[in-house]
Amino acid sequence: FILQMGVFGRRALATLAPEMAQRIVSGVLGPFVLIASLIAINGIISNDRKQGYFRFLFAKPISIVRYYLQAFALHGLGAVAATALFLVSIAAVSGAAIPAATILYPIAYYALLGGIGFLFSAFLRNDWIPLAAVLALSALAYFQWGDEPGLRGWVVRWVLPPFHLFDDLRNALLAGAMPELWPGVWPVVYGLMALSAGVIVLRRKAMG
């Protein structure tokens, strides 16, 4: 029965119009990348601190900063690889044409979310709480005041993490169009600034 349902579902998806298939991919890609990035960055530093693993990891003279930057890169690579596999699977089942450049979306998303998560994890024991709060606050603030021309709108667009730019980036990449420079660059720059701040914290704050 399960095999029959799977075949039926695949045939049903394969008969979708290309526009509908693209819309489905757009709808599921955002949540998938969010979850993959959260899993990849959660507790990247704070778990070692809470569980005392840092005493074994750094018993020998190993660079703490280099170790966690390597972990950041490897975790990000895992999140991007999982997204690529997810996109290939969807394309195979639905017949949707997914441009190869779509992989830039999870890279940019992890750069932003991962950079912020790295910073929180560098000095907090429960980094997922403020990370979830920042996600919710950014979404709510942009929904309420993102289009305002005054100071409040400026703070929302320039001070809070620019998660709102990812919708335009995702849609442009899935459509095969050349995305505007802004939606892709600013989140990456913001994430790298947060990552740099996390590196500074690691250099100055004792792991214990």
CSV table of N, CA and C in Angstrom, one decimal, residues 26-41 72 75-77 79-80 83 101-118 131-132 134-139 161-171 173 182-192 194-195:
chain,number,residue,atom,x,y,z
A,26,SER,N,9.2,26.6,-4.0
A,26,SER,CA,9.5,27.9,-3.3
A,26,SER,C,8.9,27.8,-1.9
A,27,GLY,N,7.7,27.2,-1.8
A,27,GLY,CA,7.1,27.1,-0.5
A,27,GLY,C,7.8,26.2,0.5
A,28,VAL,N,8.4,25.2,0.0
A,28,VAL,CA,9.0,24.2,1.0
A,28,VAL,C,10.5,24.5,1.2
A,29,LEU,N,11.1,25.2,0.2
A,29,LEU,CA,12.6,25.5,0.3
A,29,LEU,C,12.9,26.3,1.5
A,30,GLY,N,12.1,27.4,1.8
A,30,GLY,CA,12.4,28.3,2.9
A,30,GLY,C,12.4,27.6,4.2
A,31,PRO,N,11.3,26.9,4.6
A,31,PRO,CA,11.3,26.2,5.9
A,31,PRO,C,12.4,25.2,6.0
A,32,PHE,N,12.7,24.5,4.9
A,32,PHE,CA,13.8,23.5,5.0
A,32,PHE,C,15.1,24.1,5.3
A,33,VAL,N,15.4,25.2,4.6
A,33,VAL,CA,16.7,25.8,4.8
A,33,VAL,C,16.8,26.4,6.2
A,34,LEU,N,15.7,26.9,6.7
A,34,LEU,CA,15.7,27.5,8.1
A,34,LEU,C,16.0,26.4,9.1
A,35,ILE,N,15.3,25.2,9.0
A,35,ILE,CA,15.5,24.1,9.9
A,35,ILE,C,16.9,23.6,9.8
A,36,ALA,N,17.4,23.4,8.6
A,36,ALA,CA,18.7,22.8,8.4
A,36,ALA,C,19.8,23.8,9.0
A,37,SER,N,19.6,25.1,8.8
A,37,SER,CA,20.6,26.0,9.4
A,37,SER,C,20.5,26.1,10.9
A,38,LEU,N,19.3,26.0,11.4
A,38,LEU,CA,19.2,25.9,12.9
A,38,LEU,C,19.8,24.7,13.5
A,39,ILE,N,19.6,23.6,12.9
A,39,ILE,CA,20.2,22.3,13.3
A,39,ILE,C,21.8,22.4,13.2
A,40,ALA,N,22.2,23.0,12.1
A,40,ALA,CA,23.7,23.1,11.9
A,40,ALA,C,24.4,24.0,12.9
A,41,ILE,N,23.8,25.0,13.3
A,41,ILE,CA,24.5,26.0,14.1
A,41,ILE,C,24.1,25.9,15.6
A,72,PHE,N,32.2,25.7,12.2
A,72,PHE,CA,31.2,26.5,11.5
A,72,PHE,C,31.2,26.2,10.0
A,75,HIS,N,29.8,22.5,9.4
A,75,HIS,CA,28.3,22.5,9.7
A,75,HIS,C,27.6,23.2,8.6
A,76,GLY,N,28.1,24.3,8.1
A,76,GLY,CA,27.4,25.0,7.0
A,76,GLY,C,27.5,24.1,5.7
A,77,LEU,N,28.6,23.4,5.5
A,77,LEU,CA,28.7,22.6,4.3
A,77,LEU,C,27.6,21.5,4.4
A,79,ALA,N,24.7,21.6,6.0
A,79,ALA,CA,23.4,22.2,5.7
A,79,ALA,C,23.2,22.4,4.2
A,80,VAL,N,24.2,22.9,3.5
A,80,VAL,CA,24.1,23.2,2.1
A,80,VAL,C,23.9,21.9,1.3
A,83,THR,N,20.5,20.6,1.7
A,83,THR,CA,19.6,21.3,0.9
A,83,THR,C,19.7,20.9,-0.6
A,101,ALA,N,21.9,27.6,-9.6
A,101,ALA,CA,22.2,28.8,-8.8
A,101,ALA,C,21.4,28.9,-7.6
A,102,THR,N,20.3,28.1,-7.5
A,102,THR,CA,19.5,28.1,-6.3
A,102,THR,C,20.3,27.7,-5.0
A,103,ILE,N,21.4,27.0,-5.2
A,103,ILE,CA,22.2,26.6,-4.1
A,103,ILE,C,22.8,27.8,-3.3
A,104,LEU,N,22.8,29.0,-4.0
A,104,LEU,CA,23.2,30.2,-3.4
A,104,LEU,C,22.3,30.6,-2.2
A,105,TYR,N,21.1,30.2,-2.3
A,105,TYR,CA,20.1,30.6,-1.3
A,105,TYR,C,20.5,30.0,0.1
A,106,PRO,N,20.7,28.7,0.3
A,106,PRO,CA,21.1,28.2,1.6
A,106,PRO,C,22.5,28.7,2.0
A,107,ILE,N,23.3,28.9,1.1
A,107,ILE,CA,24.7,29.5,1.5
A,107,ILE,C,24.5,30.8,2.1
A,108,ALA,N,23.7,31.7,1.5
A,108,ALA,CA,23.5,33.0,2.1
A,108,ALA,C,22.7,33.0,3.4
A,109,TYR,N,21.7,32.1,3.4
A,109,TYR,CA,20.9,31.9,4.6
A,109,TYR,C,21.8,31.5,5.8
A,110,TYR,N,22.6,30.4,5.6
A,110,TYR,CA,23.5,29.9,6.6
A,110,TYR,C,24.5,31.0,7.1
A,111,ALA,N,25.0,31.8,6.1
A,111,ALA,CA,26.0,32.8,6.5
A,111,ALA,C,25.3,33.8,7.5
A,112,LEU,N,24.1,34.2,7.3
A,112,LEU,CA,23.4,35.1,8.2
A,112,LEU,C,23.0,34.4,9.5
A,113,LEU,N,22.2,33.4,9.4
A,113,LEU,CA,21.7,32.7,10.6
A,113,LEU,C,22.9,32.1,11.4
A,114,GLY,N,23.8,31.5,10.6
A,114,GLY,CA,24.9,30.8,11.3
A,114,GLY,C,25.9,31.8,12.0
A,115,GLY,N,26.1,33.0,11.3
A,115,GLY,CA,26.9,34.0,12.0
A,115,GLY,C,26.3,34.5,13.3
A,116,ILE,N,25.0,34.8,13.3
A,116,ILE,CA,24.4,35.2,14.5
A,116,ILE,C,24.4,34.1,15.5
A,117,GLY,N,24.1,32.9,15.1
A,117,GLY,CA,24.1,31.8,16.1
A,117,GLY,C,25.5,31.6,16.7
A,118,PHE,N,26.5,31.7,15.9
A,118,PHE,CA,27.9,31.6,16.3
A,118,PHE,C,28.2,32.6,17.4
A,131,LEU,N,18.5,33.2,19.6
A,131,LEU,CA,18.5,33.0,18.2
A,131,LEU,C,17.0,33.0,17.7
A,132,ALA,N,16.2,32.2,18.4
A,132,ALA,CA,14.8,32.1,18.0
A,132,ALA,C,14.1,33.5,18.2
A,134,VAL,N,15.5,36.4,18.0
A,134,VAL,CA,15.9,37.3,16.9
A,134,VAL,C,15.2,37.1,15.6
A,135,LEU,N,15.0,35.8,15.3
A,135,LEU,CA,14.2,35.4,14.1
A,135,LEU,C,12.8,36.0,14.2
A,136,ALA,N,12.1,35.7,15.3
A,136,ALA,CA,10.8,36.2,15.5
A,136,ALA,C,10.7,37.7,15.5
A,137,LEU,N,11.6,38.3,16.2
A,137,LEU,CA,11.6,39.8,16.3
A,137,LEU,C,11.8,40.4,14.9
A,138,SER,N,12.7,39.9,14.2
A,138,SER,CA,13.0,40.5,12.9
A,138,SER,C,11.8,40.4,11.9
A,139,ALA,N,11.2,39.2,11.9
A,139,ALA,CA,10.0,39.0,11.1
A,139,ALA,C,8.9,39.9,11.5
A,161,PRO,N,18.6,41.8,11.8
A,161,PRO,CA,19.1,40.9,10.7
A,161,PRO,C,18.1,40.9,9.5
A,162,PRO,N,18.6,41.0,8.3
A,162,PRO,CA,17.8,41.2,7.1
A,162,PRO,C,17.2,39.9,6.5
A,163,PHE,N,16.5,39.1,7.4
A,163,PHE,CA,15.9,37.9,6.9
A,163,PHE,C,14.8,38.2,5.8
A,164,HIS,N,14.3,39.4,5.8
A,164,HIS,CA,13.2,39.7,4.9
A,164,HIS,C,13.7,39.7,3.4
A,165,LEU,N,15.0,39.8,3.2
A,165,LEU,CA,15.5,39.8,1.9
A,165,LEU,C,15.5,38.5,1.2
A,166,PHE,N,15.4,37.4,1.9
A,166,PHE,CA,15.5,36.1,1.4
A,166,PHE,C,14.4,35.7,0.5
A,167,ASP,N,13.2,36.2,0.7
A,167,ASP,CA,12.1,35.9,-0.2
A,167,ASP,C,12.4,36.3,-1.7
A,168,ASP,N,12.9,37.5,-1.8
A,168,ASP,CA,13.2,38.0,-3.2
A,168,ASP,C,14.4,37.2,-3.8
A,169,LEU,N,15.4,36.9,-2.9
A,169,LEU,CA,16.5,36.1,-3.4
A,169,LEU,C,16.1,34.7,-3.9
A,170,ARG,N,15.2,34.1,-3.0
A,170,ARG,CA,14.8,32.7,-3.4
A,170,ARG,C,14.0,32.7,-4.7
A,171,ASN,N,13.0,33.6,-4.8
A,171,ASN,CA,12.2,33.7,-6.0
A,171,ASN,C,13.0,33.9,-7.2
A,173,LEU,N,16.2,33.3,-7.8
A,173,LEU,CA,17.0,32.1,-8.1
A,173,LEU,C,16.2,31.0,-8.7
A,182,TRP,N,21.7,43.3,-4.0
A,182,TRP,CA,21.4,43.6,-2.6
A,182,TRP,C,20.9,42.4,-1.8
A,183,PRO,N,19.9,41.7,-2.2
A,183,PRO,CA,19.3,40.6,-1.4
A,183,PRO,C,20.3,39.6,-1.0
A,184,GLY,N,21.3,39.3,-1.9
A,184,GLY,CA,22.2,38.3,-1.6
A,184,GLY,C,23.4,38.7,-0.8
A,185,VAL,N,23.9,40.0,-1.0
A,185,VAL,CA,25.1,40.4,-0.4
A,185,VAL,C,24.9,40.9,1.1
A,186,TRP,N,23.9,41.7,1.3
A,186,TRP,CA,23.8,42.3,2.7
A,186,TRP,C,23.6,41.2,3.7
A,187,PRO,N,22.8,40.1,3.6
A,187,PRO,CA,22.7,39.1,4.6
A,187,PRO,C,24.0,38.4,4.8
A,188,VAL,N,24.8,38.2,3.8
A,188,VAL,CA,26.1,37.6,4.0
A,188,VAL,C,27.1,38.5,4.7
A,189,VAL,N,27.1,39.8,4.4
A,189,VAL,CA,27.9,40.7,5.1
A,189,VAL,C,27.5,40.8,6.6
A,190,TYR,N,26.2,40.9,6.8
A,190,TYR,CA,25.7,41.0,8.2
A,190,TYR,C,26.1,39.7,9.0
A,191,GLY,N,26.0,38.5,8.3
A,191,GLY,CA,26.4,37.3,9.0
A,191,GLY,C,27.9,37.3,9.3
A,192,LEU,N,28.7,37.7,8.4
A,192,LEU,CA,30.1,37.7,8.6
A,192,LEU,C,30.5,38.7,9.7
A,194,ALA,N,28.6,39.4,12.3
A,194,ALA,CA,28.3,38.7,13.5
A,194,ALA,C,29.3,37.6,13.8
A,195,LEU,N,29.7,36.9,12.8
A,195,LEU,CA,30.8,35.8,13.0
A,195,LEU,C,32.0,36.4,13.5
